[in-house]
CSV table of C-alpha atoms and ligand atoms in Angstrom, one decimal:
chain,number,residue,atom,x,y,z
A,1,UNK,CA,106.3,28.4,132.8
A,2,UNK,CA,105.9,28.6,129.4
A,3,UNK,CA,102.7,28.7,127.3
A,4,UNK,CA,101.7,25.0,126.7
A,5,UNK,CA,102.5,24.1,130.0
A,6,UNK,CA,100.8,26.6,131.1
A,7,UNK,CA,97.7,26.0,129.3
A,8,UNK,CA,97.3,22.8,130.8
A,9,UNK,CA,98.8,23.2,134.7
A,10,UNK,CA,98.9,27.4,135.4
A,11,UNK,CA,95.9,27.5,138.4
A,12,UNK,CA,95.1,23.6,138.8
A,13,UNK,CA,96.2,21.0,141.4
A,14,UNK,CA,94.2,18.2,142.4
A,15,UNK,CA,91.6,18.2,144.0
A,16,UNK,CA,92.0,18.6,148.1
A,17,UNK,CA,89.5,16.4,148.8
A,18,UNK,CA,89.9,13.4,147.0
A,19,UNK,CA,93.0,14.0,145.3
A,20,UNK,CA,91.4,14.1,141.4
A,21,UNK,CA,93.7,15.2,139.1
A,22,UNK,CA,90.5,16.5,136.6
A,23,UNK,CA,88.9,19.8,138.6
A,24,UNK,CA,85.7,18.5,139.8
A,25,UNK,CA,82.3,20.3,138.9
A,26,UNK,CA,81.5,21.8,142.3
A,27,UNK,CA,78.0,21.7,140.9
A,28,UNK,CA,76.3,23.4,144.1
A,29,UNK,CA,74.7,26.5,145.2
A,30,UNK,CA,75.7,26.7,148.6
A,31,UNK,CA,77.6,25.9,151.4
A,32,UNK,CA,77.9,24.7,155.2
A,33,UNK,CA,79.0,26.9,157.7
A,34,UNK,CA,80.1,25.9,161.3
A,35,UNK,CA,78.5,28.9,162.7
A,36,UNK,CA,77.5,32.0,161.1
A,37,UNK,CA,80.6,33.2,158.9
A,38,UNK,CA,82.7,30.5,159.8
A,39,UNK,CA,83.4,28.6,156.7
A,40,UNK,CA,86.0,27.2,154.1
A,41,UNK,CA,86.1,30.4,152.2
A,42,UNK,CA,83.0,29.7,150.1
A,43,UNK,CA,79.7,30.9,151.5
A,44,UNK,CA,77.4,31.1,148.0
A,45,UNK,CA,77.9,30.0,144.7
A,46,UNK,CA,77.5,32.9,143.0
A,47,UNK,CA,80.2,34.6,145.2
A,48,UNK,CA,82.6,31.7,145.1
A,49,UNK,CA,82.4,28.1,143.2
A,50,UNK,CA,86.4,26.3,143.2
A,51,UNK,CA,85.5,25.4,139.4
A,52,UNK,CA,85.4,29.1,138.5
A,53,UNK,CA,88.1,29.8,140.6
A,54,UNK,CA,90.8,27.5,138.8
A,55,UNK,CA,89.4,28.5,135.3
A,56,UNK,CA,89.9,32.2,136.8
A,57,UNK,CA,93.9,31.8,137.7
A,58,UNK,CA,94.1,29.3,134.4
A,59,UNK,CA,93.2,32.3,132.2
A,60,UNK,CA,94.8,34.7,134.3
A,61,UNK,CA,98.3,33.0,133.9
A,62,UNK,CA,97.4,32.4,129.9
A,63,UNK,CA,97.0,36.3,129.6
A,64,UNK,CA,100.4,37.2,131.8
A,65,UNK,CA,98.0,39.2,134.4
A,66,UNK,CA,97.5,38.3,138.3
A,67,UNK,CA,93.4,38.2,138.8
A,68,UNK,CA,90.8,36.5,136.1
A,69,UNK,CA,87.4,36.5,136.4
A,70,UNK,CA,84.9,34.9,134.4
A,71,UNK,CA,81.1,35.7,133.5
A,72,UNK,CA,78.2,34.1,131.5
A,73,UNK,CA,78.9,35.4,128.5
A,74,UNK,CA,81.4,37.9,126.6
A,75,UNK,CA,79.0,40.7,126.5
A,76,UNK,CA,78.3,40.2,130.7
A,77,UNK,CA,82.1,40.8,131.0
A,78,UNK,CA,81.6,43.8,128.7
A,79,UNK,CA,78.8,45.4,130.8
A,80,UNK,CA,81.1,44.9,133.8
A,81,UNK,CA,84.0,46.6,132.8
A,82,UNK,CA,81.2,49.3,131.1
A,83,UNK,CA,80.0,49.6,135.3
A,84,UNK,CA,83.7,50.6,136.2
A,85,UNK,CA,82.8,53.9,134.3
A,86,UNK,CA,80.0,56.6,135.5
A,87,UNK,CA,77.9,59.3,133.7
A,88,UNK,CA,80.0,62.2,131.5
A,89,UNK,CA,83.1,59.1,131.3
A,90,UNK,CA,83.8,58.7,127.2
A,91,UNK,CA,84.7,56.0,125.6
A,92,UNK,CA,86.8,56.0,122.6
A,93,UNK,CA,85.9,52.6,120.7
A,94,UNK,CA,87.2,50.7,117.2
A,95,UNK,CA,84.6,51.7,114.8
A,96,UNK,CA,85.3,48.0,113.6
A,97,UNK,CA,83.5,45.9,116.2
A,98,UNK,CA,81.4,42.7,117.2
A,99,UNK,CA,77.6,44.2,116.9
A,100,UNK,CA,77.1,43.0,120.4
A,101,UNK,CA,79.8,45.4,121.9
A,102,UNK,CA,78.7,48.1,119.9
A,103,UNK,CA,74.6,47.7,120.5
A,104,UNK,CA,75.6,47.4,124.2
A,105,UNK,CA,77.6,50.5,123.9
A,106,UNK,CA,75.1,52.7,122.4
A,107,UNK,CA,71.9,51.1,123.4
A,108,UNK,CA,72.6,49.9,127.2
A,109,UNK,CA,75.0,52.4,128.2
A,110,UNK,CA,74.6,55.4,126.4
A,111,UNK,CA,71.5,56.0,128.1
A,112,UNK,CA,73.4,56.1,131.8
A,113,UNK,CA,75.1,58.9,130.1
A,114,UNK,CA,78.5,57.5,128.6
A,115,UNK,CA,79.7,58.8,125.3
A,116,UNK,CA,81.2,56.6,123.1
A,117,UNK,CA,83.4,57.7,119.6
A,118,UNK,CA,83.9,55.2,117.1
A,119,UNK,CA,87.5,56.0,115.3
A,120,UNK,CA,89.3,53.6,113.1
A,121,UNK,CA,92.0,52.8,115.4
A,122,UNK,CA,95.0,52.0,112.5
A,123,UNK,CA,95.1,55.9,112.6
A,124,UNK,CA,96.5,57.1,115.6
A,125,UNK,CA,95.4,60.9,115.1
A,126,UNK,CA,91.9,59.8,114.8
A,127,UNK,CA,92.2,58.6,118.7
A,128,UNK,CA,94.2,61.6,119.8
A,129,UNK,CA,90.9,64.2,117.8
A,130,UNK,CA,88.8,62.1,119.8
A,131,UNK,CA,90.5,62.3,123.2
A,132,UNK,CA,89.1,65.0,125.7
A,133,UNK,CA,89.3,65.9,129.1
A,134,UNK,CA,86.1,62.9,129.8
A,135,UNK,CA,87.9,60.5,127.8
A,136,UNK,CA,88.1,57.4,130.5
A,137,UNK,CA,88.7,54.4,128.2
A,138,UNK,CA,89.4,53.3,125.5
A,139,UNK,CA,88.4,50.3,123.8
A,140,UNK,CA,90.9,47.8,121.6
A,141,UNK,CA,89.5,45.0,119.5
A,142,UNK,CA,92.3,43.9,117.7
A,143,UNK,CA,92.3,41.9,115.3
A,144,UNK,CA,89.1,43.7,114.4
A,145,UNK,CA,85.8,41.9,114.6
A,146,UNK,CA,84.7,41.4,110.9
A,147,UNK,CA,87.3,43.3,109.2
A,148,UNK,CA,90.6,41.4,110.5
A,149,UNK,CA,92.0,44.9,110.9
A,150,UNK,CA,95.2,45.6,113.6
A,151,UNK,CA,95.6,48.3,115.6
A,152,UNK,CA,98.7,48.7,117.0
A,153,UNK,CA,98.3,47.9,120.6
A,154,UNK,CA,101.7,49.8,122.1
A,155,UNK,CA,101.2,52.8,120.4
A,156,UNK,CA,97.4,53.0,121.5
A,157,UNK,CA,98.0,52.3,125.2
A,158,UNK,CA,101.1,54.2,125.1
A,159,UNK,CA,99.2,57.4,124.1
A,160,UNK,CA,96.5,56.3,126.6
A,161,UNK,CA,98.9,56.5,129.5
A,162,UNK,CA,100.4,60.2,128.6
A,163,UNK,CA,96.7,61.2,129.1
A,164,UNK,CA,95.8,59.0,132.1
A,165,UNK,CA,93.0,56.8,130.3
A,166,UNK,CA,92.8,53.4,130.9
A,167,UNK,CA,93.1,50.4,127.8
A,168,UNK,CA,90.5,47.3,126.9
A,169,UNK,CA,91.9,44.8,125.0
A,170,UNK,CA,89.1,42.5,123.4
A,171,UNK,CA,91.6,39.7,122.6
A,172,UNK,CA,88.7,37.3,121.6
A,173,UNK,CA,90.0,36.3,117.8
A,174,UNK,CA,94.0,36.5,118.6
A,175,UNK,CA,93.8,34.2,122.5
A,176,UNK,CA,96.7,34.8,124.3
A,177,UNK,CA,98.5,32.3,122.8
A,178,UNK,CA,98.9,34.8,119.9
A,179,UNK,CA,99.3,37.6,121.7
A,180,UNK,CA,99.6,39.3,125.4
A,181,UNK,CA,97.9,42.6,125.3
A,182,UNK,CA,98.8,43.0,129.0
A,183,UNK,CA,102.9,42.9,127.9
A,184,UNK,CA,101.9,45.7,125.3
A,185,UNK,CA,100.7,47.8,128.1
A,186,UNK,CA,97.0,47.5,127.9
A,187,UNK,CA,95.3,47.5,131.3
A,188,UNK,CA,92.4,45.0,131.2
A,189,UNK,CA,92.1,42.5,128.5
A,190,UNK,CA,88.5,41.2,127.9
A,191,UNK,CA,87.2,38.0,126.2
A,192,UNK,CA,84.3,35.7,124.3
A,193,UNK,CA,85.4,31.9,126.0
A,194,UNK,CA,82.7,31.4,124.0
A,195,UNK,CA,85.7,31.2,121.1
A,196,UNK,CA,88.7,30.1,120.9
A,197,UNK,CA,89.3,29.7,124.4
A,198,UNK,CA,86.8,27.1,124.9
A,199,UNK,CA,86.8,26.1,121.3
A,200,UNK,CA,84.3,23.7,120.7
A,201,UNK,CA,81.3,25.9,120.1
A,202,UNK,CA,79.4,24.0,123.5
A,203,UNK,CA,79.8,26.8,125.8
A,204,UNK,CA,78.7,30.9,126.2
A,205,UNK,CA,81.2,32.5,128.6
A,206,UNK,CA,83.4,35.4,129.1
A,207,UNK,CA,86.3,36.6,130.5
A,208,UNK,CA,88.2,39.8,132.5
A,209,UNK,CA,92.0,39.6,133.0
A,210,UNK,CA,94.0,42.6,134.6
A,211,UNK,CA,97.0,43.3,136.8
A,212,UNK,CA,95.6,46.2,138.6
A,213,UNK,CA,94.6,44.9,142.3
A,214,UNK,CA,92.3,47.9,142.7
A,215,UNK,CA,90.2,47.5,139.7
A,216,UNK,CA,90.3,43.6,140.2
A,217,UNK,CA,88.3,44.2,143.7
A,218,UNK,CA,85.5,46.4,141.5
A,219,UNK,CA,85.5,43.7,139.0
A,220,UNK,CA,85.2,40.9,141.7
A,221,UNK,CA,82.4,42.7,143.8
A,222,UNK,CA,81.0,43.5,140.6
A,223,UNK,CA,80.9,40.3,139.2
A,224,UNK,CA,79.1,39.1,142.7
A,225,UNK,CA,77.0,42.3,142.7
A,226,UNK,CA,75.6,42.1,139.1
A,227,UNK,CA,75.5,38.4,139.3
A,228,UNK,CA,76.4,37.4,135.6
A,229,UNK,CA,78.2,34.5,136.2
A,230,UNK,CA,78.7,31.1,134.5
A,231,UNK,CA,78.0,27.6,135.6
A,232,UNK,CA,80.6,25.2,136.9
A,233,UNK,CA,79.6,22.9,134.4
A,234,UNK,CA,80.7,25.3,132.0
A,235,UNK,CA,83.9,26.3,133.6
A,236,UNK,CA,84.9,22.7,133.8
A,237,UNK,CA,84.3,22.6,129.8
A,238,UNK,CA,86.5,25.6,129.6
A,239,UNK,CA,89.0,24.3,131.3
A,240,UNK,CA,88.9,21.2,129.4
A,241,UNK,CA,89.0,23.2,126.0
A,242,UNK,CA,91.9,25.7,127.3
A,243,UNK,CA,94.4,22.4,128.0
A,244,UNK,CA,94.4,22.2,123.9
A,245,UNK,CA,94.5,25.9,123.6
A,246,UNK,CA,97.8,25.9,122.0
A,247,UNK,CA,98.0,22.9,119.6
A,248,UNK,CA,94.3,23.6,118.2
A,249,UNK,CA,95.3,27.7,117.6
A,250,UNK,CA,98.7,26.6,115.7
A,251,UNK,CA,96.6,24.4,113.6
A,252,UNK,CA,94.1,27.5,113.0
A,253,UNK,CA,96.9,29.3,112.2
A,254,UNK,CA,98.2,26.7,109.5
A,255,UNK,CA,95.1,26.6,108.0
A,256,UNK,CA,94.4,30.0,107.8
A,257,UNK,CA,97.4,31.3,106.0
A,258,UNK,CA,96.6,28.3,103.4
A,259,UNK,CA,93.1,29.4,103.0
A,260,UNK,CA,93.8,33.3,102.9
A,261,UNK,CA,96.5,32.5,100.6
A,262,UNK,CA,94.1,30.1,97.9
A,263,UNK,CA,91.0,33.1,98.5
A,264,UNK,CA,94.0,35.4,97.7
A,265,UNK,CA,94.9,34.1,94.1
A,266,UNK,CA,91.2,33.4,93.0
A,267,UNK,CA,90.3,35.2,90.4
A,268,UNK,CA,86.6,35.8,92.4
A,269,UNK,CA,87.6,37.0,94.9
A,270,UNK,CA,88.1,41.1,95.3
A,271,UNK,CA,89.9,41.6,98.7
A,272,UNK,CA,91.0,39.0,101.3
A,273,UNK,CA,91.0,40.7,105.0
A,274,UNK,CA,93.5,38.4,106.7
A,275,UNK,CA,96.7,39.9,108.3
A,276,UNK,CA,98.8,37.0,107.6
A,277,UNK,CA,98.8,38.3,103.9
A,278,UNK,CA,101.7,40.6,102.6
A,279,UNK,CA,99.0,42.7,101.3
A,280,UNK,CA,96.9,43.4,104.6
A,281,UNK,CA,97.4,47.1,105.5
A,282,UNK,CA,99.3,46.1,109.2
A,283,UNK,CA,100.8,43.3,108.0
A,284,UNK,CA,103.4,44.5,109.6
A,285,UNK,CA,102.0,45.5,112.9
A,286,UNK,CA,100.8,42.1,113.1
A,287,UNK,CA,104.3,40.3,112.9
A,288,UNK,CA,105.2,42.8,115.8
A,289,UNK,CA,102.7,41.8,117.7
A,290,UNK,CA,100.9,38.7,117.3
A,291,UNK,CA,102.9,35.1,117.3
A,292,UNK,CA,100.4,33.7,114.8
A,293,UNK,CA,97.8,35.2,112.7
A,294,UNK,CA,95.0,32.8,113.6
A,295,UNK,CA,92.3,31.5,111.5
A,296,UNK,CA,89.7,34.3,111.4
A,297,UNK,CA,89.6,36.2,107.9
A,298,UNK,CA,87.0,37.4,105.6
A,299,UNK,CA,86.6,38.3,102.1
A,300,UNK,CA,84.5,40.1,99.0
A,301,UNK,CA,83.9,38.8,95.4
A,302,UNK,CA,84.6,41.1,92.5
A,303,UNK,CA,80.6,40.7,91.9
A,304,UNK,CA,80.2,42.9,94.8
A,305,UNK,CA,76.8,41.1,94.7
A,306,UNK,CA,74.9,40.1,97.8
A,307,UNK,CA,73.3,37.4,96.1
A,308,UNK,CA,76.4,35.4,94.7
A,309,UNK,CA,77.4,36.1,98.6
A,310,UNK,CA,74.6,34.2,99.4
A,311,UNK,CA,74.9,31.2,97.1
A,312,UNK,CA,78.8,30.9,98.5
A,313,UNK,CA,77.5,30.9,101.7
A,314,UNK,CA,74.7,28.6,100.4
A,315,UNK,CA,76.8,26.4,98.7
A,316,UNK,CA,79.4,25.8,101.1
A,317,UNK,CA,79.6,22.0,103.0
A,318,UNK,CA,82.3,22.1,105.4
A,319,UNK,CA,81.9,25.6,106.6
A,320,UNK,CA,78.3,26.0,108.3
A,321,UNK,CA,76.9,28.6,107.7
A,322,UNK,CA,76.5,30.3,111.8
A,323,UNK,CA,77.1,32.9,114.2
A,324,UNK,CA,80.0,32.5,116.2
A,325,UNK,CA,83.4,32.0,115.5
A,326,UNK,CA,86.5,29.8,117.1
A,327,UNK,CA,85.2,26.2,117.5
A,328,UNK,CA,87.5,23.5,115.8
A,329,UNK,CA,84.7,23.0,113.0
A,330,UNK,CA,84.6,26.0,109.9
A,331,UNK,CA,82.3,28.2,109.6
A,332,UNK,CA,81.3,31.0,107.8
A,333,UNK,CA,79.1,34.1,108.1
A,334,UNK,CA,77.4,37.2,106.9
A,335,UNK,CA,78.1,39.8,109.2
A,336,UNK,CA,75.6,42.5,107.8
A,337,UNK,CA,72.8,40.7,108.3
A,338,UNK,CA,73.9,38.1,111.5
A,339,UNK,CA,77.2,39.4,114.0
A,340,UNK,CA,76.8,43.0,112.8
A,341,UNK,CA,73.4,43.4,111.8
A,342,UNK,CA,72.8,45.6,115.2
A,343,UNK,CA,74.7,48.2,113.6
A,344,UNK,CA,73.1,50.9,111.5
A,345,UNK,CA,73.9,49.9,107.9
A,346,UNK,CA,75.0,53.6,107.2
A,347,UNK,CA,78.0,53.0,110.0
A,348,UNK,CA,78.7,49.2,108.8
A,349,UNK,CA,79.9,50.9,105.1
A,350,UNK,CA,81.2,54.0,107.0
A,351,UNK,CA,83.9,51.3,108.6
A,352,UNK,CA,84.2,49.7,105.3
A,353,UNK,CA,81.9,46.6,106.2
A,354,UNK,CA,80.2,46.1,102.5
A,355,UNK,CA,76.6,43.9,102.5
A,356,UNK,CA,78.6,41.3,100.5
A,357,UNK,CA,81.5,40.9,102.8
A,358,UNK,CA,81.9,36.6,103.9
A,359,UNK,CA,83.7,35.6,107.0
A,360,UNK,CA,85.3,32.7,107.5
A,361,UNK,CA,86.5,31.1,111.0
A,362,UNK,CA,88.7,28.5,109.7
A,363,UNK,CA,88.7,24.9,111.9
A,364,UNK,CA,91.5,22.7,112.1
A,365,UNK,CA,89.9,20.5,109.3
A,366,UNK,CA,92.4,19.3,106.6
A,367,UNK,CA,93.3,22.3,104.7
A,368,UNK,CA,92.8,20.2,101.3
A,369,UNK,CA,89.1,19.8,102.2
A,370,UNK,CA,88.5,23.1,103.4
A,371,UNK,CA,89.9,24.7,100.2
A,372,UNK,CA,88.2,22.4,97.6
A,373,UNK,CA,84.8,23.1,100.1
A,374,UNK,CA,85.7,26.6,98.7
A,375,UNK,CA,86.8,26.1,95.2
A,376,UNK,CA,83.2,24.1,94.6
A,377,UNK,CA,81.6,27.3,96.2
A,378,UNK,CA,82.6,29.7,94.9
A,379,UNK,CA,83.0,28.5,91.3
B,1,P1T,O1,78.8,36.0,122.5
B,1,P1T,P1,79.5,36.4,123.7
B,1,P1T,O2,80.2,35.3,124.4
B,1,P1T,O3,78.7,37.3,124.6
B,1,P1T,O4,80.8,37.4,123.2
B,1,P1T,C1,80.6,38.6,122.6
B,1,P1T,C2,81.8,38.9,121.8
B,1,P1T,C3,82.7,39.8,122.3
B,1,P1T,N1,83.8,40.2,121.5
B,1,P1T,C4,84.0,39.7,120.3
B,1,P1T,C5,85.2,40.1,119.5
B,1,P1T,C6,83.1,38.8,119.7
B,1,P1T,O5,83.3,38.3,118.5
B,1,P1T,C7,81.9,38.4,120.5
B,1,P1T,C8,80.9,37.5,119.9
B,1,P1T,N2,81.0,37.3,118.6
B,1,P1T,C9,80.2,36.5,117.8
B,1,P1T,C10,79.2,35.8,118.3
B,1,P1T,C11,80.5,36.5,116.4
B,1,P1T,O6,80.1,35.6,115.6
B,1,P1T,O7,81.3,37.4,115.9
C-alpha cells in the first residue's frame, strides 16, 4: 500500500459488531468475562480498548514499523521509552530540542541516574566525543525543535549500530509522510499526535513506533504498567485527523516554502531557519531524506530586539500567537520564553536559540493571506 491509502485504510476494517465502517469509540472501562480469564481479548481498558488498537496499527503502518502504541501525551511516550533505560545508561541527545523533552531529561530522569549529553547533532564527531562505553541511546529530533536544524539520520544510526546503541527518532514536525526514520535505520521513532498527526490542535497524545518485537513487549507492558494512556475519544479524533494526513502536510509544505521564501527576501528579517531554503546549512541532507520540508520554520529580525519580536508576534492576525505547533490554523511562538523556556537561558544561546528568535507553524491558509498577515506585521 502506498501512503494515502494507507493513511486512510492501514489498521481499520469495520466494525465486527455492527459492521460500521467509522471505528467506534469503545468508550468503556471494562469488560465481561464468561468466567474468570475467559474473554474476547479485552479485560481492562487501560490494558486494551479496540479504538487504541486500530490508531496503534494505523500509525504503525504510516511509520513502515510492525507495533504502535499510543499514550496521553508526547512527553508520556518520552518517559516510556526513558523507562527502557536503567541507572549509569547515557543518553546522547540534540542540544536543539522541545523544552519538554529536555526538562524531562534532566529534571525527571537524571535523578534515577541517567546521564544525558547535549551535542549538536549536524556534527557527527561531536556524537562520536560523546559516545562511551554507558552510551545506551541516543536521541534524534530532526528537524530540530525550534531551530528547523537536520541531522542526518543514516549516518547517526549508522554510527549507533557499530557501537551497539540504540536510535530515537522524534519525527513530530516531519510525520511520516515526509519521512520514515525507521527505513533510515533508526530503531524506535517517537511522536507528539498532538501535531501534525492529529492536526487540528483538539487533542494531546503521543506515539511509539518500532520494529523490534522485544522492545515492543517492554513498551506494551510498560504502557499498561505506567498507565499513561489516551482516551478512545481521542483516538477516534486521531484517526479521523490521520485519514487527511497526507493532503493537509502537502499543503503545509506548499505553504511553507512560500512563506520561508517571502521571510527570506525581506529586508527585516536576519536569518530564516527553514530547510527548504538553498541557504539552510542541510539543505542538502534534507532533500535526501525528507519528501517535503513541511511547514514549521522560524526566524530573527536584523533588530535582534526582543521587543520588535514582540510587537510581530503582537501584531500578527492570522497566526495566533500559542504553544503548539501542526494544527491546520498558523501560529506563531516565542520559544525562549513559551516551548523552550524550561531550558536554562545560558544553554538556549549555547544552541544558538537567540531571545528574539519567532516561530512559525504555517496552516494550510491561503498563502496570499498568510504572507500579507506578515508583511502588515512586520512592517
Ligand atoms: O505536548 P506533547 O504532546 O506532550 O509533546 C511533546 C513534544 C515532543 N516532541 C516535540 C518535537 C514537540 O514539539 C513536543 C511538543 N511541542 C510543543 C508543544 C511546541 O509548541 O513545540
Amino acid at each position: 500500500m502506498k501512503f494515502a491509502t494507507k493513511t486512510i485504510h492501514a489498521g481499520i476494517h469495520p466494525d465486527p459488531l455492527t459492521g460500521a465502517v467509522m471505528t467506534p469509540i469503545y468508550q468503556t472501562s471494562t469488560y465481561a468475562q464468561e468466567s474468570p480469564g475467559k474473554h474476547k481479548g479485552y479485560e481492562y481498558a487501560r490494558t486494551q480498548n479496540p479504538t487504541r488498537d486500530v490508531l496503534q496499527a494505523n500509525l504503525a503502518a504510516l511509520e513502515n514499523g510492525k507495533f504502535g502504541y499510543c499514550f496521553a501525551s508526547g512527553l508520556a511516550a518520552t518517559d516510556v521509552m526513558m523507562k527502557l533505560l536503567k541507572p549509569h545508561d547515557e543518553v546522547i541527545s540534540t542540544n536543539d530540542l522541545y523544552g519538554g523533552t529536555y526538562r524531562i531529561f534532566r529534571r525527571v530522569f537524571e535523578k534515577y541516574g541517567i546521564k544525558f549529553h547535549f551535542v549538536d547533532m549536524t556534527d557527527l564527531k561531536q556524537i562520536e566525543a560523546a559516545m562511551n562505553a554507558n552510551t545506551r541511546l541516543i536521541w534524534i529530533e530532526t528537524p530540530t525543535n525550534p531551530l528547523v536544524r537536520i541531522v542526518d539520520i543514516q549516518a547517526v544510526t549508522a554510527l549507533a549500530k557499530t557501537k551497539n546503541v540504540l536510535t530515537v527518532v522524534d519525527n513530530t514536525f516531519a510525520t511520516p509522510y515526509c519521512q520514515t526514520p525507521l527505513d533510515l535505520g533508526a530503531d524506535f521513532v517517537v511522536h507528539s499526535a498532538t501535531k501534525y498527526l492529529n492536526g487540528h490542535s483538539d487533542v494531546i497524545m503521543g506515539a511509539i513506533i518500532t520494529n523490534h518485537e522485544e522492545y515492543a513487549q517492554e513498551i506494551k507492558f510498560l504502557q499498561n504498567a505506567c498507565g499513561a494512556v489516551p482516551s478512545p475519544h481521542d483516538c477516534f479524533l486521531v484517526l479521523r485527523g490521520v485519514k487527511t494526513l497526507h493532503l493537509r502536510m502537502a499543503a503545509h509544505d506548499q505553504n511553507g516554502r512560500k512563506v520561508a521564501e517571502y521571510l527570506s527576501k525581506h529586508p527585516k528579517i536576519d536569518t530564516v531557519y527553514y530547510p527548504g531554503l538553498v541557504s539552510h546549512p542541510q539543505h542538502e541532507i534534507a532533500k535526501k531524506q525528507m519528501r517535503i520540508f513541511g511547514g514549521m520554520m522560524s526566524f530573527t529580525l536584523k533588530t535582534d530586539s526582543l521587543e520588535t519580536s514582540f510587537r510581530v508576534m503582537e501584531k500578527l492576525q492570522l497566526f495566533t500567537l500559542a504553544e503548539s505547533l501542526g494544527g491546520v490554523e498558523s501560529l506563531c511562538g516565542h520559544p525562549a520564553s513559551m516551548t523552550h523556556g524550561s531550558i536554562p537561558r545560558e544553554e538556549r544561546l549555547k544552541s544558538g536559540l537567540k531571545d528574539s528568535l519567532i516561530r512559525l507553524s504555517v496552516g494550510v491558509e491561503d498563502v496570499e493571506d498568510l504572507i500579507a498577515d506578515l508583511e502588515q506585521a512586520i512592517g
